[in-house]
GROMACS .gro file of C-alpha atoms in nm:
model
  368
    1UNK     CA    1   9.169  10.602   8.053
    2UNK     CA    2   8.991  10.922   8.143
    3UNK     CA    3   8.707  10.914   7.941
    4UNK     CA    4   8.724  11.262   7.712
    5UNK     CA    5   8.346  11.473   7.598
    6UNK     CA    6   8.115  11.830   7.356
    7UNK     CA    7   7.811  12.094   7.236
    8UNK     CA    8   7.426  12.129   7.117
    9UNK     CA    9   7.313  11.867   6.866
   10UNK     CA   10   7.523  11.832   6.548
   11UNK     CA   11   7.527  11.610   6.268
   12UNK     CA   12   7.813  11.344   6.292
   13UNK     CA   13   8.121  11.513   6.060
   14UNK     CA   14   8.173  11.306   5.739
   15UNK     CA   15   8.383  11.045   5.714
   16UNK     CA   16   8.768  11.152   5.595
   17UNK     CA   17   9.038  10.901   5.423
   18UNK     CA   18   9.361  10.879   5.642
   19UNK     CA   19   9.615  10.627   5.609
   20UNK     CA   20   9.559  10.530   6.010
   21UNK     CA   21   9.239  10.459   6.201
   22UNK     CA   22   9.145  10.491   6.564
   23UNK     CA   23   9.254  10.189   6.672
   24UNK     CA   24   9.609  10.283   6.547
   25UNK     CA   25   9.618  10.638   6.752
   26UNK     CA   26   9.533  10.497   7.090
   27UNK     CA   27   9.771  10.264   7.281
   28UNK     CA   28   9.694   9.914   7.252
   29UNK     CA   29   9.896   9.554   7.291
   30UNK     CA   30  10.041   9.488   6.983
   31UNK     CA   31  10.038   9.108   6.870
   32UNK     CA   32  10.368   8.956   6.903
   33UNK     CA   33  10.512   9.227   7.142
   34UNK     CA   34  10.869   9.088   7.206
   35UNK     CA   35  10.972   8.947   7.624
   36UNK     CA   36  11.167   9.156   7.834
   37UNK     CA   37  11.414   8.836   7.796
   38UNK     CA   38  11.472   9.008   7.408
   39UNK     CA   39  11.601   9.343   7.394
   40UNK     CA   40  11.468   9.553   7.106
   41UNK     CA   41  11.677   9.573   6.843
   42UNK     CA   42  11.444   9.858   6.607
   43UNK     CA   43  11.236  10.189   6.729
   44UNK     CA   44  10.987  10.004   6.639
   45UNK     CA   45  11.019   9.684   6.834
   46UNK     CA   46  11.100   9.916   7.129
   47UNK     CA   47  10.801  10.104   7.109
   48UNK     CA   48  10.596   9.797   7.069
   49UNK     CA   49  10.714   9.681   7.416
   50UNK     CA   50  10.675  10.018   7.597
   51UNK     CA   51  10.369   9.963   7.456
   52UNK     CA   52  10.263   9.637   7.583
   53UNK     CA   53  10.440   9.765   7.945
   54UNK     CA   54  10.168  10.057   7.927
   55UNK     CA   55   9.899   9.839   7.826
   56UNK     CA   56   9.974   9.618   8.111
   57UNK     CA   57   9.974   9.865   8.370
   58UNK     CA   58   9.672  10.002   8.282
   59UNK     CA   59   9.447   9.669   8.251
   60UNK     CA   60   9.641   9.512   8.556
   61UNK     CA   61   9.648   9.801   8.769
   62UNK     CA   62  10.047   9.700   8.823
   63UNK     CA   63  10.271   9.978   8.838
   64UNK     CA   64  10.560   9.755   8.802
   65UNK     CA   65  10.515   9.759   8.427
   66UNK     CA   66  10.572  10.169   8.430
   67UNK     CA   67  10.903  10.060   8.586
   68UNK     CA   68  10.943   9.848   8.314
   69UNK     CA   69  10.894  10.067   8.029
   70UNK     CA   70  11.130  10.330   8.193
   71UNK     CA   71  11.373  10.103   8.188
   72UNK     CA   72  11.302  10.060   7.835
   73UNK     CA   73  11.346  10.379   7.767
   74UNK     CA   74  11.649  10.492   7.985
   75UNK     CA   75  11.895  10.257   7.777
   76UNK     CA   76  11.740  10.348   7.436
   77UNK     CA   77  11.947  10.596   7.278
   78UNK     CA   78  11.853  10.933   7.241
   79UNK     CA   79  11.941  11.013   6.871
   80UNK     CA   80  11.695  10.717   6.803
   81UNK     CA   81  11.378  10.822   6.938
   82UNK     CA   82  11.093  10.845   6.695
   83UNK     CA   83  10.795  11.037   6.727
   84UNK     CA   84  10.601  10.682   6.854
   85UNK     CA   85  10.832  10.687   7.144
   86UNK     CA   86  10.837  11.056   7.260
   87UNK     CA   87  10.421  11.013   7.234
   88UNK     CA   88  10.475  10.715   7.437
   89UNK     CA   89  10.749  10.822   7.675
   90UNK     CA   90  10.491  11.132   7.749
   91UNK     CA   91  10.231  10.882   7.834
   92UNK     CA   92  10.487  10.705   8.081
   93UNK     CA   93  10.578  11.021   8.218
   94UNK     CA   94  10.177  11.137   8.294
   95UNK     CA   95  10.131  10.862   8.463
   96UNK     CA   96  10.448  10.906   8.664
   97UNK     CA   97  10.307  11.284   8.733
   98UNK     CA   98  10.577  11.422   8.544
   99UNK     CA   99  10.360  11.629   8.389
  100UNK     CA  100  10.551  11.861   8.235
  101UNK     CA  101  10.808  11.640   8.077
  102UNK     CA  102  10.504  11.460   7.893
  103UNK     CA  103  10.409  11.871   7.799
  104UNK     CA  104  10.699  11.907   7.607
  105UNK     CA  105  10.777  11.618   7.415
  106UNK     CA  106  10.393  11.585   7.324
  107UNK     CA  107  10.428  11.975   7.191
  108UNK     CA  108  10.755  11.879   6.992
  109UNK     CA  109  10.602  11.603   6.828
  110UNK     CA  110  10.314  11.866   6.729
  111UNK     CA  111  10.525  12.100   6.627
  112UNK     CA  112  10.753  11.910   6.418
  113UNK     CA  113  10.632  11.555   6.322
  114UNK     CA  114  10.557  11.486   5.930
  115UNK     CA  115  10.346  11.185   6.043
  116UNK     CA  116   9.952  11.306   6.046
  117UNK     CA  117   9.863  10.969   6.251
  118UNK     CA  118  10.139  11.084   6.501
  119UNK     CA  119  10.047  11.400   6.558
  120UNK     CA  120   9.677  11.336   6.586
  121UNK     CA  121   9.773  11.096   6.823
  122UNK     CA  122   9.998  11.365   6.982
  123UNK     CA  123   9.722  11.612   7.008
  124UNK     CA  124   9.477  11.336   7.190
  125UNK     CA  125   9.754  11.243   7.468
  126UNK     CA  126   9.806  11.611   7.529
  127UNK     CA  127   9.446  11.721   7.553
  128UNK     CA  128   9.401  11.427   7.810
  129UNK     CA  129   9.695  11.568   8.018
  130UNK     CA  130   9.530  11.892   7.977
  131UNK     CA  131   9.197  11.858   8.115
  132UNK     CA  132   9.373  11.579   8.393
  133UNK     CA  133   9.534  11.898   8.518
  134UNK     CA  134   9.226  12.126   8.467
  135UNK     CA  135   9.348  12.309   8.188
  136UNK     CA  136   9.043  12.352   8.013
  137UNK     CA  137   9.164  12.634   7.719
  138UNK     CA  138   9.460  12.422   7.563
  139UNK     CA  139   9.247  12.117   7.666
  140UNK     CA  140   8.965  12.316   7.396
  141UNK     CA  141   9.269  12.371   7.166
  142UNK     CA  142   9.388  12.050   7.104
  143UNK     CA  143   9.026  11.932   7.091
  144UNK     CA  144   8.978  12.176   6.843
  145UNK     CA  145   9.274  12.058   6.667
  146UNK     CA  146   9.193  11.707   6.637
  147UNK     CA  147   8.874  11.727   6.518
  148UNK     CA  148   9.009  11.950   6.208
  149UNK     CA  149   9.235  11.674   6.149
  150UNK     CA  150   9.040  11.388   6.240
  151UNK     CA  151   8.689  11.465   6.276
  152UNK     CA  152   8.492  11.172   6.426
  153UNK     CA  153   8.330  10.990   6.776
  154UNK     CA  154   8.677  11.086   6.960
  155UNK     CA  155   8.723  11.413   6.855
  156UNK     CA  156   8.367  11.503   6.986
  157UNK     CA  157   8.416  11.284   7.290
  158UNK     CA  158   8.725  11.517   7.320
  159UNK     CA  159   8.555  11.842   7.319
  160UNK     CA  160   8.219  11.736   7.491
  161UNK     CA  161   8.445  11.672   7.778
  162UNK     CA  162   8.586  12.035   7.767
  163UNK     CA  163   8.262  12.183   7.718
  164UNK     CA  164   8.122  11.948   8.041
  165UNK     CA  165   8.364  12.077   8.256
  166UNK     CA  166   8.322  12.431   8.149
  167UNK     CA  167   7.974  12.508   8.245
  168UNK     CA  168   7.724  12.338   7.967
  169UNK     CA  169   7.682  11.930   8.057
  170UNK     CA  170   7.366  11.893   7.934
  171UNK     CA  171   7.473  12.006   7.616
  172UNK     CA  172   7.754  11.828   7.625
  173UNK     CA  173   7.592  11.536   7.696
  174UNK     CA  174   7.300  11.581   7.466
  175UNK     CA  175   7.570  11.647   7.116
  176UNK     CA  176   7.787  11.303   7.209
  177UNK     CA  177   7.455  11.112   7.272
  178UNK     CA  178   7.337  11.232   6.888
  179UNK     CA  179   7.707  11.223   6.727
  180UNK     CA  180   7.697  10.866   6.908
  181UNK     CA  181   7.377  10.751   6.789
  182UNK     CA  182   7.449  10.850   6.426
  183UNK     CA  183   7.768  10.670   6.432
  184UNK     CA  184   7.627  10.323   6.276
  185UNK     CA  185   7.958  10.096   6.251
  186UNK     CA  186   8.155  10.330   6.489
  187UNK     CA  187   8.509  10.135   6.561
  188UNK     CA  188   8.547   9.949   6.923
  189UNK     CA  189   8.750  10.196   7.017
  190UNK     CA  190   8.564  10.500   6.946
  191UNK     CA  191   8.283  10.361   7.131
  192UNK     CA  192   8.497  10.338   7.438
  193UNK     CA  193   8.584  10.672   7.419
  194UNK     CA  194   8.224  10.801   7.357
  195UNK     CA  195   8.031  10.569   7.612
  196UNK     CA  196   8.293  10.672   7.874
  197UNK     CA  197   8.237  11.068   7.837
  198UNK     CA  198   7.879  11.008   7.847
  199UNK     CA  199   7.928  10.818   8.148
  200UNK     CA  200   8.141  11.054   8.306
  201UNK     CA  201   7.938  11.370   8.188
  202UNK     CA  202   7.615  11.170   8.301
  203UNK     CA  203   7.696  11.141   8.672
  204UNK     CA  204   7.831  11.458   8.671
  205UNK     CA  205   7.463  11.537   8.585
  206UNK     CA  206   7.317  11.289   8.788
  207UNK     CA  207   7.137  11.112   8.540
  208UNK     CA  208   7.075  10.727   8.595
  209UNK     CA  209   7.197  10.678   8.230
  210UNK     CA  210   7.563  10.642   8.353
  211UNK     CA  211   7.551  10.341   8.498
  212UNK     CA  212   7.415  10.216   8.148
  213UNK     CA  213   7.735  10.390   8.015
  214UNK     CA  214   7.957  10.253   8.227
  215UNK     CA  215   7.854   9.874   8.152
  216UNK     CA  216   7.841   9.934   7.805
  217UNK     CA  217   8.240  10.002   7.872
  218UNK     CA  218   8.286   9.717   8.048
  219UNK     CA  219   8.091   9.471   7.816
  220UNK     CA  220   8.356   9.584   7.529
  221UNK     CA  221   8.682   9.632   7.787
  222UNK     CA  222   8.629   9.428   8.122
  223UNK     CA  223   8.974   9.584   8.175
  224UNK     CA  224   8.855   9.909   8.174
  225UNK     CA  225   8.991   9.988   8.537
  226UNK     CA  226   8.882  10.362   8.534
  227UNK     CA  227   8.550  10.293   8.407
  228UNK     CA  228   8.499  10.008   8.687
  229UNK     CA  229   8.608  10.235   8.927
  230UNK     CA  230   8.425  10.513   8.858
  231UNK     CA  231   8.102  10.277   8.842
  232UNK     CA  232   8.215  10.153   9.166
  233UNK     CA  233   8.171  10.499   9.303
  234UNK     CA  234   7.895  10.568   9.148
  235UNK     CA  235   7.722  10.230   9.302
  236UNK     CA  236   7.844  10.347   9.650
  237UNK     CA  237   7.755  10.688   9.630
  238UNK     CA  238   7.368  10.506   9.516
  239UNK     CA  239   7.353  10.360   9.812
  240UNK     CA  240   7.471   9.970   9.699
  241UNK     CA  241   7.724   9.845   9.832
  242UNK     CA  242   7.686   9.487   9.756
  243UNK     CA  243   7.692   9.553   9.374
  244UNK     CA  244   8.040   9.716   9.493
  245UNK     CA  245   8.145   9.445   9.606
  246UNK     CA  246   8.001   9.178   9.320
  247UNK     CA  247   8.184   9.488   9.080
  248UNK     CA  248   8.527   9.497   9.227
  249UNK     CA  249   8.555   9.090   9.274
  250UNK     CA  250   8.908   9.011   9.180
  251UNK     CA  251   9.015   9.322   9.167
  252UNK     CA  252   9.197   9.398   9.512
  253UNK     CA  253   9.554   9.401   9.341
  254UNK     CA  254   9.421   9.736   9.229
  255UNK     CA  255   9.462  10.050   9.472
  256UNK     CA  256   9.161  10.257   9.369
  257UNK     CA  257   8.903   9.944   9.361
  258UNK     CA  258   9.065   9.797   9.660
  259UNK     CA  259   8.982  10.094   9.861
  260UNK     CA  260   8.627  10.166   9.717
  261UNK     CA  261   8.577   9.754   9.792
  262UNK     CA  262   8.662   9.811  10.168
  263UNK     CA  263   8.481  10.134  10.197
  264UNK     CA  264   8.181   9.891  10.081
  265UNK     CA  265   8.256   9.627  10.302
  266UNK     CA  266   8.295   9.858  10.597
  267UNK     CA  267   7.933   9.962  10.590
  268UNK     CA  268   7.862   9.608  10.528
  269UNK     CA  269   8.022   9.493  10.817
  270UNK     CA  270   8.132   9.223  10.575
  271UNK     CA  271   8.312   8.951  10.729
  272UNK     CA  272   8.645   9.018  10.477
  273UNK     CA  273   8.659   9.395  10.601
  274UNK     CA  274   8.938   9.325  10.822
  275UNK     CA  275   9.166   9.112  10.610
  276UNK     CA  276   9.143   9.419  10.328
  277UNK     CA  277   9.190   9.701  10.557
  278UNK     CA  278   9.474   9.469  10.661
  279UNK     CA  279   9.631   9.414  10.336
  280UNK     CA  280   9.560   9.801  10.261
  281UNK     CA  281   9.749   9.917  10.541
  282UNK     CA  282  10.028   9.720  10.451
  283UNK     CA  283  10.052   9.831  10.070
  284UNK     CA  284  10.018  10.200  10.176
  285UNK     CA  285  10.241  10.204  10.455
  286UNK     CA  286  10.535  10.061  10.233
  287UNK     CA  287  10.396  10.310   9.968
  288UNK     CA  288  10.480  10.588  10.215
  289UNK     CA  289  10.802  10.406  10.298
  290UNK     CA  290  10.931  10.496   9.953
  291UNK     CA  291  10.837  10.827   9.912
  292UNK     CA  292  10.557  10.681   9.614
  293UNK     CA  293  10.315  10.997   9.485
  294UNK     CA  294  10.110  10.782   9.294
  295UNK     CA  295   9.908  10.662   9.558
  296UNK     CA  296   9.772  10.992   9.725
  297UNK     CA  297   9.418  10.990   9.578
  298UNK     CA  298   9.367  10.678   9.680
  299UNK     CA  299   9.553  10.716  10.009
  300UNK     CA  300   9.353  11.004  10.102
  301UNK     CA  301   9.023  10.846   9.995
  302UNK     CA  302   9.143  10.538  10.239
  303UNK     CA  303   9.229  10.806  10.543
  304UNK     CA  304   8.895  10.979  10.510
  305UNK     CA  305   8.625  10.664  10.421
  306UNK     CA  306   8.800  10.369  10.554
  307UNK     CA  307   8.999  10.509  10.875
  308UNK     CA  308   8.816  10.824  10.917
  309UNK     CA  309   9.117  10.981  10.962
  310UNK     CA  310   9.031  11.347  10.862
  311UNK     CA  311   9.331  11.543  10.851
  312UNK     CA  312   9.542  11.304  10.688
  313UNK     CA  313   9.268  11.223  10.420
  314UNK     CA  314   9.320  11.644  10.335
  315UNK     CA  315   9.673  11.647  10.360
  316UNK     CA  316   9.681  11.380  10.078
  317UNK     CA  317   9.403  11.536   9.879
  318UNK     CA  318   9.562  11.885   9.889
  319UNK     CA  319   9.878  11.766   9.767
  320UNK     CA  320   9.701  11.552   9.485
  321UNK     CA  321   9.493  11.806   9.370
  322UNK     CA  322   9.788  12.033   9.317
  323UNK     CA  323   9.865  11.800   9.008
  324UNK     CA  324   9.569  11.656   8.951
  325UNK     CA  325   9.230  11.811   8.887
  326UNK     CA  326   8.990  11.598   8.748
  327UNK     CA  327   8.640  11.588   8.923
  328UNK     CA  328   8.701  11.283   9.152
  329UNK     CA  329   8.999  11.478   9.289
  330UNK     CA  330   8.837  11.788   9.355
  331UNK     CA  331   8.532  11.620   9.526
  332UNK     CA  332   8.772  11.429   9.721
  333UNK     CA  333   8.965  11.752   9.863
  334UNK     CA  334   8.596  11.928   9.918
  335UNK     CA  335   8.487  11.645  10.109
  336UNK     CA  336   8.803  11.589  10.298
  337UNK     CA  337   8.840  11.986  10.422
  338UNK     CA  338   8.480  11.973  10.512
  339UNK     CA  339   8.503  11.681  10.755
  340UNK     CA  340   8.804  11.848  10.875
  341UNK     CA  341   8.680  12.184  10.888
  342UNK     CA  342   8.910  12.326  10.684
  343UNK     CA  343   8.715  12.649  10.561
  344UNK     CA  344   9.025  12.806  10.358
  345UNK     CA  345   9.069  12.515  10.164
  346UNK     CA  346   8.686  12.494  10.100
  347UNK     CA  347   8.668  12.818   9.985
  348UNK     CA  348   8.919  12.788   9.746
  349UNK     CA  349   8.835  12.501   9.575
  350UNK     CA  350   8.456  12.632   9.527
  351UNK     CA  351   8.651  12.951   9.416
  352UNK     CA  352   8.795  12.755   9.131
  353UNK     CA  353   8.470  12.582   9.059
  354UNK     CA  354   8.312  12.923   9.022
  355UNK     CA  355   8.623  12.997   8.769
  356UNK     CA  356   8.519  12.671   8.490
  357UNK     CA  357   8.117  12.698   8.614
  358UNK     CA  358   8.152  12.337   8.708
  359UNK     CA  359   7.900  12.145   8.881
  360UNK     CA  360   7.848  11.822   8.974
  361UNK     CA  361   7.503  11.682   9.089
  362UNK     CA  362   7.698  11.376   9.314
  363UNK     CA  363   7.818  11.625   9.551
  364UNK     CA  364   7.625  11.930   9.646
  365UNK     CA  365   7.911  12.115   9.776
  366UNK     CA  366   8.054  12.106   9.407
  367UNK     CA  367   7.804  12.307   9.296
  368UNK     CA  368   7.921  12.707   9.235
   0.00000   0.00000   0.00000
């Protein structure tokens, strides 16, 4: 997940009645979810197993299971897609870049849905695609829009992540701390979301305290694979590489760890450097073989910190960043055009920084 974020210190908003909880507007397995040997006969059943397909992808890291679930979807008929599956088949499609398919069919379901727990969960989807493609105002409005609906730990985590990446992290920071704090018998799930935007809006500030964020992430979801990775980088960036690689143990099947791992083991000299870089090459170079997009943040972090291979680390960040602007891909293109020299590009990201007042205290050159 990217973890979401908010303002100066509030009191946490009183507790509503709804017919649905947090746990039911964020994807999660279901129990029972049917084999792939057992073709869905109900919308339901079928979006129980795009579902578990998502769920799978993201805790495995395997993008097989995306395959899976569009699969899914191409043979289920039109005429019976329920609001559950156009939310989910817009989650599919974000994390196939298609981001503008997942636009639409999240906005229909806004638009026209009856179903309060569908639309709430409608609004939190699209405000993640939102601020994944730094669009920060309809990022603020659907923020805005959940917490009138569903006021709570992931509404605010929601708008402290606007308001971070708009100019005021410290206040951000400092309102989901308090809101967090007051939340006695918060839900497993809104915790996630909370301790991951503090994390997130903590390194952006520098502040030790993320690394306590992070953990807390991981103690409740080992299989948090964005919050492991973003700790990972945070380690490396601190200067520890062996916590990298204690952090990333078992986790080579996925690209983004994988590559932070051998980046680790590089200036280790670690004995397994070579095998990984080995077993890297190979799984980008069929990557590039079939034309895959997924893989260019992580390709181009692999170019520029494993290979040093400047240019091609910026060709891959420039083209991911032209879908994808969340702060790990914009420090990625800055520090890609600046080992290639590639003033035009620097200036233009900074010139876009300048834009949303963003700073980030990891990378000086981030700063506006």
């Amino acid at each position: 997940m990217t973890a979401l974020a908010m303002e100066s210190v509030m009191a946490a908003p009183a507790a509503i009645e709804t017919d649905f909880d947090d746990q039911e507007i964020l994807i999660t397995l279901p129990s029972g979810a049917q084999t792939p040997d057992n073709p869905p006969q109900t919308a339901r059943d079928a979006a129980d197993r795009v579902q578990a397909y998502l769920t799978e992808a993201r805790s495995l890291g395997d993008p097989r299971y995306l395959g899976y679930a569009q699969a899914l979807l191409n043979s289920w008929p039109q005429e019976r897609m329920t609001d559950r599956l156009h939310i989910l088949s817009a989650t599919l499609d974000q994390s196939l870049h298609r981001f503008d398919a997942a636009r639409q069919q999240l906005t229909q379901v806004i638009q026209q849905s009856d179903d309060r727990s569908q639309t709430v969960q409608a609004s939190l989807t699209l405000a993640n695609l939102e601020l994944v493609q730094g669009r920060y105002t309809p990022a603020l409005d659907q923020c805005n829009q959940l917490a009138t609906v569903f006021p709570g730990l992931i509404a605010g985590s929601c708008l402290a992540q606007v308001e971070a990446r708009t100019g005021n992290p410290q206040t951000a920071y400092d309102t989901l701390l308090t809101l967090t704090n007051r939340a006695s018998g918060a839900d497993t799930t809104s915790l996630l979301w909370a301790e991951g935007t503090l994390a997130d809006i903590a390194a952006q500030l520098g502040l030790v305290a993320a690394e306590q964020h992070w953990r807390r992430v991981l103690v409740l979801a080992p299989d948090d694979l964005y919050s492991r990775a973003q700790l990972a980088d945070w380690l490396l960036n601190k200067g520890d590489p062996e916590a990298v690689i204690a952090l990333t143990e078992q986790y080579e099947q996925v690209d983004s760890l994988a590559v932070i791992r051998a980046i680790a083991m590089k200036q280790l000299d670690h004995a397994d450097a070579d095998r990984l870089t080995a077993m890297l090459n190979e799984r980008f170079a069929e990557a590039r073989w079939r034309g895959n997009l997924l893989h260019q943040r992580d390709l181009a972090r692999y170019a520029l910190d494993v290979e040093g291979d400047n240019q091609t680390a910026l060709s891959y960040a420039r083209e991911n960043w032209q879908d994808q602007r969340e702060p790990l891909d914009t420090r990625l293109l800055l520090r890609a055009a600046e080992a290639a020299g590639d003033d035009a590009a620097i200036t233009e990201v900074r010139a876009w920084l300048q834009r949303h007042n963003q700073t980030d205290a990891r990378y000086p050159e981030t700063r506006s």
